[in-house]
Short mmCIF file of C-alpha atoms in Angstrom, two decimals:
data_model
loop_
_atom_site.label_atom_id
_atom_site.label_comp_id
_atom_site.label_asym_id
_atom_site.label_seq_id
_atom_site.Cartn_x
_atom_site.Cartn_y
_atom_site.Cartn_z
CA LEU A 1267 -18.53 17.67 35.33
CA ASN A 1268 -14.75 17.99 34.49
CA LEU A 1269 -13.14 15.26 31.62
CA LEU A 1270 -10.10 15.48 33.68
CA SER A 1271 -10.90 14.90 36.84
CA SER A 1272 -9.54 11.57 38.71
CA ASP A 1273 -12.37 9.52 37.93
CA THR A 1274 -12.48 10.14 34.22
CA VAL A 1275 -10.79 8.00 31.61
CA TRP A 1276 -9.49 8.47 28.66
CA VAL A 1277 -9.39 6.21 25.60
CA PHE A 1278 -7.44 6.46 22.44
CA ILE A 1279 -8.79 4.07 19.79
CA SER A 1280 -6.81 3.60 16.09
CA GLY A 1281 -7.66 0.68 13.86
CA SER A 1282 -4.05 1.28 12.39
CA ASP A 1283 -0.25 1.63 13.46
CA GLU A 1284 0.71 3.93 11.14
CA ASP A 1285 3.01 6.49 12.31
CA ARG A 1286 0.66 9.22 11.53
CA PHE A 1287 -2.01 7.69 13.68
CA LEU A 1288 0.60 6.74 16.68
CA ASP A 1289 1.94 10.02 17.06
CA ASP A 1290 -2.04 11.50 16.78
CA VAL A 1291 -2.36 9.84 20.00
CA ALA A 1292 1.69 10.60 21.39
CA PHE A 1293 0.53 13.96 21.16
CA GLY A 1294 -3.06 13.55 22.67
CA VAL A 1295 -1.76 11.74 25.64
CA GLN A 1296 0.94 14.55 26.15
CA CYS A 1297 -1.85 17.16 26.56
CA LEU A 1298 -3.61 15.62 29.05
CA ILE A 1299 0.26 15.17 30.79
CA TYR A 1300 0.67 18.86 30.05
CA ARG A 1301 -2.82 19.43 31.75
CA GLY A 1302 -1.64 17.22 34.64
CA PHE A 1303 -3.63 13.72 34.18
CA ALA A 1304 -2.97 10.80 34.90
CA THR A 1305 -1.49 8.20 32.99
CA SER A 1306 -3.04 5.55 34.94
CA ASN A 1307 -6.55 6.87 33.61
CA ILE A 1308 -5.28 6.84 29.70
CA LEU A 1309 -5.35 3.58 27.82
CA LEU A 1310 -4.67 3.29 24.57
CA PHE A 1311 -6.18 0.71 21.41
CA ILE A 1312 -4.54 0.07 19.18
CA ASP A 1313 -4.13 -3.13 16.31
CA GLN A 1314 -1.58 -3.77 14.57
CA GLN A 1315 -2.00 -4.70 10.67
CA SER A 1316 0.67 -5.00 9.38
CA SER A 1317 3.65 -7.59 10.87
CA LEU A 1318 5.57 -4.79 11.66
CA SER A 1319 6.17 -4.37 15.22
CA ILE A 1320 6.21 -0.88 15.42
CA LEU A 1321 4.40 0.57 17.96
CA SER A 1322 6.43 -0.71 20.34
CA SER A 1323 8.69 0.79 19.81
CA TYR A 1324 7.25 4.04 20.33
CA PRO A 1325 7.42 6.43 22.80
CA TYR A 1326 3.85 6.60 25.11
CA PRO A 1327 4.88 7.35 28.59
CA ASP A 1328 5.04 4.65 31.71
CA GLY A 1329 1.72 4.29 32.98
CA VAL A 1330 0.01 4.50 29.85
CA GLN A 1331 -1.42 0.97 28.86
CA ILE A 1332 -1.89 -0.32 25.44
CA PHE A 1333 -4.34 -3.01 23.93
CA GLU A 1334 -6.04 -4.44 21.32
CA THR A 1335 -9.21 -2.66 20.00
CA CYS A 1336 -11.18 -5.73 20.56
CA ASP A 1337 -10.12 -5.21 24.56
CA PHE A 1338 -11.83 -1.82 24.70
CA LEU A 1339 -15.47 -3.19 26.78
CA ASN A 1340 -13.60 -5.61 29.11
CA GLN A 1341 -9.90 -3.10 29.89
CA VAL A 1342 -12.02 -0.19 30.30
CA LEU A 1343 -14.90 -1.86 32.64
CA GLN A 1344 -11.64 -2.81 35.10
CA LYS A 1345 -11.60 1.59 35.31
CA LYS A 1346 -14.86 1.48 36.92
CA PRO A 1347 -14.57 4.83 35.04
CA THR A 1348 -17.31 7.75 36.53
CA ASN A 1349 -16.81 9.89 33.27
CA LEU A 1350 -14.89 8.43 30.12
CA VAL A 1351 -13.46 9.90 26.75
CA VAL A 1352 -13.15 8.57 23.59
CA VAL A 1353 -10.59 9.50 20.97
CA VAL A 1354 -10.33 7.70 17.48
CA THR A 1355 -7.74 8.26 14.71
CA GLY A 1356 -6.62 6.01 12.15
CA HIS A 1357 -9.09 5.10 9.16
CA GLY A 1358 -12.85 4.94 8.67
CA SER A 1359 -15.18 3.90 6.08
CA GLU A 1360 -19.00 3.84 5.52
CA HIS A 1361 -19.31 0.95 7.83
CA GLY A 1362 -17.74 2.76 11.03
CA ILE A 1363 -14.14 2.78 12.45
CA ASP A 1364 -11.72 0.52 10.40
CA ALA A 1365 -9.84 -1.96 13.10
CA LEU A 1366 -10.29 -5.86 13.79
CA PRO A 1367 -12.68 -6.32 13.43
CA THR A 1368 -14.59 -2.82 12.15
CA ILE A 1369 -16.08 -0.91 14.82
CA SER A 1370 -19.61 -0.09 13.69
CA PRO A 1371 -21.33 3.43 14.80
CA TYR A 1372 -24.12 1.54 16.94
CA LYS A 1373 -21.84 -1.48 18.85
CA LEU A 1374 -19.02 1.86 19.95
CA LEU A 1375 -22.13 3.73 21.79
CA ASP A 1376 -24.31 0.35 22.48
CA SER A 1377 -20.62 -0.85 23.91
CA ILE A 1378 -20.10 2.42 26.10
CA LYS A 1379 -23.89 2.50 27.10
CA THR A 1380 -22.86 -0.68 29.09
CA ILE A 1381 -20.50 0.35 31.30
CA THR A 1382 -22.60 0.11 34.71
CA SER A 1383 -20.01 3.63 35.95
CA LEU A 1384 -20.66 5.50 33.60
CA THR A 1385 -22.71 8.67 33.84
CA TYR A 1386 -21.26 10.79 31.27
CA GLY A 1387 -19.35 9.94 28.04
CA LEU A 1388 -17.33 11.52 25.53
CA VAL A 1389 -16.41 9.73 21.63
CA VAL A 1390 -14.15 12.24 19.60
CA LEU A 1391 -14.02 10.99 16.31
CA GLY A 1392 -11.08 11.73 14.28
CA GLN A 1393 -11.33 9.17 10.86
CA CYS A 1394 -13.10 9.65 7.45
CA TYR A 1395 -16.90 9.15 7.62
CA ALA A 1396 -17.16 9.85 11.43
CA GLY A 1397 -20.71 11.26 10.43
CA THR A 1398 -22.03 7.48 10.26
CA PHE A 1399 -22.16 7.93 13.91
CA ASN A 1400 -24.61 11.36 14.15
CA PHE A 1401 -28.12 10.49 14.79
CA LEU A 1402 -27.66 7.91 16.83
CA GLU A 1403 -29.09 7.28 20.43
CA ALA A 1404 -27.13 9.70 22.38
CA ARG A 1405 -28.82 8.48 25.58
CA LYS A 1406 -29.65 4.91 27.15
CA VAL A 1407 -33.68 4.53 27.67
CA ASP A 1408 -34.86 2.24 30.17
CA GLN A 1409 -35.87 -1.38 28.28
CA VAL A 1410 -38.99 -0.99 30.45
CA SER A 1411 -39.66 2.20 32.21
CA LYS A 1412 -39.06 3.33 28.89
CA LYS A 1413 -37.12 6.74 30.93
CA VAL A 1414 -33.63 8.01 29.60
CA ILE A 1415 -31.30 6.53 32.42
CA LEU A 1416 -27.27 6.83 32.32
CA PRO A 1417 -25.25 6.65 30.75
CA GLU A 1418 -25.36 10.30 28.58
CA LEU A 1419 -22.99 10.98 25.56
CA CYS A 1420 -22.26 13.57 23.62
CA ILE A 1421 -20.24 12.95 19.79
CA VAL A 1422 -18.49 14.86 17.98
CA GLY A 1423 -17.02 13.98 15.20
CA ALA A 1424 -13.88 15.95 12.76
CA THR A 1425 -15.91 15.58 8.85
CA ASP A 1426 -19.59 14.15 8.28
CA LEU A 1427 -19.63 11.96 5.35
CA THR A 1428 -16.43 12.65 3.62
CA PHE A 1429 -13.03 12.21 4.20
CA SER A 1430 -10.75 13.44 6.75
CA VAL A 1431 -7.54 14.82 6.61
CA SER A 1432 -3.99 14.66 7.95
CA VAL A 1433 -1.50 17.54 7.71
CA PRO A 1434 2.24 17.43 8.26
CA ILE A 1435 2.83 19.86 11.36
CA ASN A 1436 6.09 21.22 12.80
CA ILE A 1437 5.45 22.30 16.98
CA SER A 1438 9.32 21.83 17.72
CA SER A 1439 9.94 25.62 17.77
CA GLN A 1440 6.77 26.19 19.89
CA ASP A 1441 7.81 27.36 23.42
CA ILE A 1442 4.87 25.32 24.81
CA LEU A 1443 4.59 22.33 23.11
CA LYS A 1444 8.33 21.82 21.77
CA ASN A 1445 8.95 19.69 25.27
CA PHE A 1446 6.05 17.51 24.11
CA SER A 1447 7.17 13.72 25.05
CA CYS A 1448 6.32 12.68 21.24
CA THR A 1449 6.95 13.72 18.04
CA LEU A 1450 6.92 17.00 17.06
CA GLU A 1451 7.33 16.17 13.40
CA TRP A 1452 4.55 14.35 12.47
CA ASN A 1453 0.88 14.34 9.69
CA ALA A 1454 -1.75 14.96 11.93
CA ASN A 1455 -4.98 14.34 11.63
CA LEU A 1456 -6.13 18.64 12.08
CA PHE A 1457 -9.80 17.94 13.54
CA LEU A 1458 -7.94 15.96 16.51
CA PHE A 1459 -4.47 18.24 16.36
CA PHE A 1460 -6.40 21.67 17.31
CA PHE A 1461 -8.99 19.31 19.36
CA MET A 1462 -6.44 17.82 22.06
CA LEU A 1463 -4.51 21.31 21.52
CA HIS A 1464 -7.53 22.99 23.21
CA VAL A 1465 -7.55 20.51 25.84
CA ALA A 1466 -3.72 20.93 26.64
CA ILE A 1467 -4.36 25.40 26.35
CA PRO A 1468 -7.53 25.89 26.70
CA PHE A 1469 -9.69 29.10 26.54
CA ASP A 1470 -13.25 30.61 26.37
CA ILE A 1471 -14.49 30.79 22.22
CA ASP A 1472 -18.03 31.53 23.25
CA GLY A 1473 -17.62 33.73 25.74
CA ASP A 1474 -19.35 32.64 28.45
CA ASN A 1475 -17.10 31.93 30.74
CA ILE A 1476 -16.53 28.70 31.15
CA THR A 1477 -14.09 26.46 28.85
CA THR A 1478 -15.94 23.07 27.82
CA VAL A 1479 -15.93 20.74 25.00
CA ILE A 1480 -18.24 23.37 23.32
CA ASP A 1481 -15.53 25.45 22.82
CA ALA A 1482 -13.20 22.68 21.57
CA TYR A 1483 -15.77 21.99 19.29
CA LYS A 1484 -15.48 25.79 18.13
CA ALA A 1485 -12.41 25.78 18.43
CA ALA A 1486 -11.22 22.97 16.29
CA GLY A 1487 -13.82 23.53 14.02
CA ILE A 1488 -13.17 26.96 13.27
CA PHE A 1489 -9.13 26.72 13.19
CA THR A 1490 -9.10 23.31 11.15
CA ASN A 1491 -11.17 25.42 8.60
CA LYS A 1492 -9.17 28.73 8.52
CA ARG A 1493 -6.05 26.86 7.46
CA LEU A 1494 -8.08 24.38 5.49
CA LEU A 1495 -9.03 27.21 3.41
CA SER A 1496 -5.98 28.89 3.46
CA ILE A 1497 -3.99 26.35 1.68
CA LYS A 1498 -6.26 24.80 -0.63
CA GLN A 1499 -5.32 27.12 -3.78
CA GLN A 1500 -1.28 26.74 -3.35
CA ALA A 1501 -1.63 23.32 -2.03
CA PHE A 1502 -4.00 22.31 -5.41
CA LEU A 1503 -1.37 24.11 -7.74
CA SER A 1504 1.31 22.47 -6.54
CA PHE A 1505 -0.74 19.14 -6.73
CA SER A 1506 -1.30 19.32 -9.86
CA GLN A 1507 2.03 20.52 -11.47
CA THR A 1508 3.56 16.91 -9.37
CA LEU A 1509 0.81 15.57 -11.10
CA LEU A 1510 1.68 16.53 -14.65
CA SER A 1511 4.82 15.62 -13.51
CA SER A 1512 4.28 12.26 -12.21
CA THR A 1513 5.43 8.94 -14.43
CA ILE A 1514 5.87 5.26 -13.85
CA SER A 1515 8.43 5.09 -16.29
CA GLN A 1516 11.41 5.18 -14.10
CA LEU A 1517 13.16 2.31 -13.05
CA VAL A 1518 10.23 -0.05 -13.12
CA GLN A 1519 11.30 -2.93 -13.86
CA GLY A 1520 9.71 -6.13 -13.04
CA ALA A 1521 6.65 -7.54 -11.78
CA VAL A 1522 7.50 -5.84 -7.86
CA ALA A 1523 8.55 -2.45 -8.91
CA SER A 1524 6.07 -1.97 -10.95
CA THR A 1525 3.20 -3.14 -8.77
CA LEU A 1526 4.86 -0.44 -6.17
CA ALA A 1527 4.71 2.25 -9.18
CA GLN A 1528 1.48 2.36 -10.36
CA GLN A 1529 0.11 2.29 -6.92
CA ALA A 1530 2.28 5.22 -5.82
CA LYS A 1531 0.78 7.20 -9.00
CA GLN A 1532 -2.48 6.46 -7.93
CA ASP A 1533 -1.74 7.33 -4.18
CA LEU A 1534 -0.41 10.49 -5.17
CA ALA A 1535 -3.30 11.32 -7.57
CA ASN A 1536 -5.98 10.08 -4.44
CA ALA A 1537 -4.73 12.69 -2.10
CA CYS A 1538 -5.62 15.31 -4.39
CA ASP A 1539 -9.31 14.36 -2.34
CA GLY A 1540 -7.91 16.82 0.76
CA ILE A 1541 -8.05 19.45 -1.29
CA LEU A 1542 -10.92 19.33 -3.03
CA ILE A 1543 -12.81 18.33 0.67
CA ASN A 1544 -14.34 19.76 2.98
CA GLN A 1545 -14.23 19.21 6.92
CA SER A 1546 -17.97 20.27 8.35
CA PRO A 1547 -17.44 18.96 11.90
CA TRP A 1548 -20.49 17.99 13.65
CA ILE A 1549 -21.73 17.83 17.58
CA LEU A 1550 -24.40 15.18 18.81
CA ASN A 1551 -26.22 16.54 22.33
CA ALA A 1552 -24.57 19.42 22.56
CA ASN A 1553 -26.72 19.59 25.46
CA LEU A 1554 -24.31 17.83 27.31
CA ALA A 1555 -21.21 19.39 25.97
CA ARG A 1556 -21.58 22.60 27.58
CA LYS A 1557 -21.59 20.63 30.68
CA LEU A 1558 -18.61 18.75 29.81
CA ASN A 1559 -15.51 21.13 31.32
CA ILE A 1560 -12.12 21.03 30.12
CA MET B 380 -5.55 33.72 23.84
CA VAL B 381 -6.81 32.50 20.01
CA ALA B 382 -3.62 34.53 18.81
CA PHE B 383 -1.66 30.43 20.44
CA TRP B 384 -3.91 28.93 16.87
CA GLY B 385 -1.82 29.44 14.66
CA ILE B 386 -0.26 28.73 10.46
CA ILE B 387 -0.60 25.55 8.95
CA ASN B 388 0.18 25.17 5.42
CA GLN B 389 0.76 21.63 4.15
CA MET B 390 -0.40 19.06 2.47
CA MET B 391 -3.43 17.53 3.35
CA ILE B 392 -3.67 13.42 3.67
CA THR B 393 -7.24 11.42 3.92
CA ASN B 394 -7.28 8.97 6.90
CA HIS B 395 -9.28 6.24 4.52
CA GLN B 396 -7.47 3.40 2.74
CA HIS B 397 -7.16 3.82 -1.13
CA LEU B 398 -6.10 0.73 -2.93
CA LYS B 399 -4.74 -2.65 -2.33
CA THR B 400 -2.94 -3.56 -4.56
CA SER B 401 0.13 -4.46 -3.01
CA PHE B 402 1.48 -7.45 -0.98
CA ASN B 403 -1.44 -7.68 2.15
CA PHE B 404 0.85 -9.06 5.26
CA LYS B 405 -2.01 -9.02 7.58
CA ASN B 406 -1.25 -11.19 10.52
CA HIS B 407 -3.53 -10.48 13.28
CA GLN B 408 -2.36 -12.04 16.46
CA LYS B 409 -2.81 -11.19 20.42
CA ARG B 410 0.16 -9.45 20.89
CA VAL B 411 1.84 -8.74 24.84
CA PHE B 412 3.02 -4.89 24.77
CA GLN B 413 6.73 -3.65 26.15
CA PRO B 414 6.51 -1.70 28.98
CA LEU B 415 8.12 1.66 28.15
CA ARG B 416 11.80 0.83 29.78
CA GLU B 417 12.26 -2.83 27.68
CA ARG B 418 11.20 -0.64 24.39
CA LYS B 419 13.59 -0.38 22.08
CA MET B 420 13.17 3.23 20.46
CA LEU B 421 13.24 3.91 16.76
CA GLN B 422 15.84 6.08 15.30
CA THR B 423 15.23 8.29 12.40
CA LEU B 424 17.33 8.21 9.93
CA SER B 425 18.39 10.69 7.13
CA VAL B 426 19.00 9.76 3.50
CA SER B 427 20.13 10.45 0.28
CA LYS B 428 17.27 9.66 -1.85
CA THR B 429 19.83 8.93 -4.07
CA ASN B 430 20.30 6.01 -1.66
CA VAL B 431 17.68 4.95 -2.60
CA GLU B 432 18.03 5.29 -6.11
CA ASN B 433 15.38 2.96 -7.71
CA LEU B 434 12.68 3.90 -5.66
CA PRO B 435 10.22 6.26 -8.30
CA GLU B 436 9.87 10.18 -7.48
CA ASP B 437 5.82 9.06 -6.59
CA VAL B 438 7.33 7.44 -3.85
CA LEU B 439 8.94 9.40 -2.53
CA ARG B 440 7.22 12.05 -2.27
CA LEU B 441 4.70 10.59 -0.93
CA ILE B 442 7.04 9.58 2.02
CA SER B 443 7.64 13.45 2.33
CA MET B 444 4.22 13.72 2.75
CA GLY B 445 3.89 11.06 5.26
CA ARG B 446 1.71 8.94 3.60
CA TYR B 447 4.54 6.46 2.94
CA THR B 448 6.47 5.58 6.04
CA LEU B 449 10.16 4.15 4.69
CA TYR B 450 12.10 1.60 7.69
CA LYS B 451 15.72 0.79 8.04
CA ALA B 452 15.49 -3.23 8.14
CA THR B 453 17.28 -5.97 8.13
CA SER B 454 16.64 -9.81 7.81
CA PRO B 455 19.08 -13.01 8.77
CA SER B 456 17.53 -14.65 6.32
CA ASP B 457 17.80 -12.36 3.28
CA HIS B 458 20.63 -10.17 2.96
CA ARG B 459 18.84 -8.54 -0.05
CA VAL B 460 16.69 -6.99 2.69
CA SER B 461 17.82 -2.60 3.54
CA TYR B 462 14.58 -1.40 3.23
CA VAL B 463 10.62 -1.71 4.56
CA LEU B 464 8.17 0.64 2.94
CA ARG B 465 4.40 1.02 4.18
CA VAL B 466 2.63 1.66 2.26
CA SER B 467 -1.09 1.61 3.99
CA ALA B 468 -1.57 0.16 7.52
CA LYS B 469 -1.33 -3.92 5.82
CA ASP B 470 0.67 -3.13 2.85
CA LEU B 471 4.36 -3.74 2.64
CA PHE B 472 7.00 -3.68 0.67
CA VAL B 473 10.46 -4.89 1.38
CA LEU B 474 13.42 -2.55 -0.66
CA THR B 475 17.07 -3.44 -1.59
CA ASN B 476 19.42 -1.16 -0.74
CA ASN B 477 19.26 0.77 -4.13
CA GLY B 478 15.34 0.92 -3.07
CA SER B 479 14.30 -1.47 -5.31
CA PRO B 480 11.19 -3.42 -4.07
CA ILE B 481 11.33 -7.24 -4.41
CA GLU B 482 9.43 -10.30 -3.73
CA PHE B 483 9.05 -11.23 -0.09
CA ASN B 484 6.70 -13.09 1.75
CA ASP B 485 8.30 -14.21 5.09
CA PHE B 486 8.02 -10.93 7.13
CA SER B 487 8.84 -12.76 10.81
CA ASP B 488 12.38 -12.42 10.98
CA ILE B 489 12.42 -8.61 9.83
CA GLN B 490 13.74 -6.26 12.40
CA ILE B 491 13.69 -2.94 11.51
CA THR B 492 16.12 -0.90 12.95
CA GLY B 493 15.09 3.00 12.09
CA LYS B 494 12.55 5.13 10.14
CA VAL B 495 14.27 6.72 7.05
CA LYS B 496 13.51 10.26 6.58
CA ILE B 497 14.28 11.30 2.60
CA GLU B 498 16.26 14.65 3.49
CA ASP B 499 16.53 15.50 -0.13
CA ILE B 500 13.01 15.39 -0.71
CA SER B 501 10.76 18.19 0.15
CA SER B 502 6.70 17.68 0.17
CA PRO B 503 5.76 19.48 -3.07
CA PHE B 504 3.37 21.83 -0.78
CA VAL B 505 4.59 24.34 1.25
CA VAL B 506 4.64 23.31 4.23
CA SER B 507 5.42 26.33 7.57
CA ASN B 508 5.46 25.37 10.81
CA PHE B 509 2.37 25.40 13.20
CA SER B 510 2.82 28.37 15.58
CA PHE B 511 1.19 30.45 18.23
CA ASN B 512 1.57 33.61 16.81
#
């Protein structure tokens, strides 16, 4: 079961068009193109939650189609995929994926199960609180016979019931990646970055002589945590110094300026969350993941 | 092949929404996306922090961390508009040419002309490049 075959559709979802998420998607698309995957089988579902039209200026390749998240099921159905991969970046909450409207875990999985052409599906969740998708039914059960029927899903989460993190990444000096037609320096969702990097440059991490979703999951989890652990001490020290020097007394004349200054101070303090948490990736239906080649 | 996988030494940013205390210009409507060949690509512009001297240091740090995004902007109806600062998925501030936030309600004619990188402020965290070595 090759997830780069011509009967597979890759979908990227972001409920926000903030730059870092658009760049996550652009990098993921380039990883697929690097492997020779057809852009016509790549669909992007991105919501523009502000009145800025940033999305229209993003360098997504020709052939890649962009829709709103509410069009997800309709557009995927038209593609009649045998296999489907859904990669989610952007914001998440305890309610699921922040989008217009919010996509609850059950709603997403149930929608995918209604795709009649589908045999296997993989969902990779990079948003915060991805663990809200865990422990749901990954298989489809016939309501009459009560037998398990296709499609069967595998779900990978970057993090459990907590935040996911984005970190500054610069790939401009890397021979393999520097020719990617995307932003080469951005704040990348770390787990998704490593997961998609493994799609572009797969390797057999567990030594079973095949490269599967299991390998991508392990590689992404290992290298995400490896990097996070190595930076925490330094980051915490730097952050403490930053917060200590942070004031809101600077040029805050007027109500709007005061609002911005207050929000910036709070956001800077909130960013400390990232230092204090761990990323605990998880996988649901690992038996299927072992069969899904990359 | 493990050697392909390298070093990242940066600040982390969580992917959930924080406070929503600023303006909220949620404007959900059906949009038609242009094909790439018709799209006008945004340039990244380098700007010194002295050009936006009225922006608090915290804001500059958050821009350098990638948490906030600063855009160069114009408005035919209001010549005070020089920048738009995005602080979350929905929340925006309009800034004058020295970085002062101003009251602004109608975003319909705002033109985004570029993405701004503050050239002389760095993230408070050591950022080393991803490396395959």
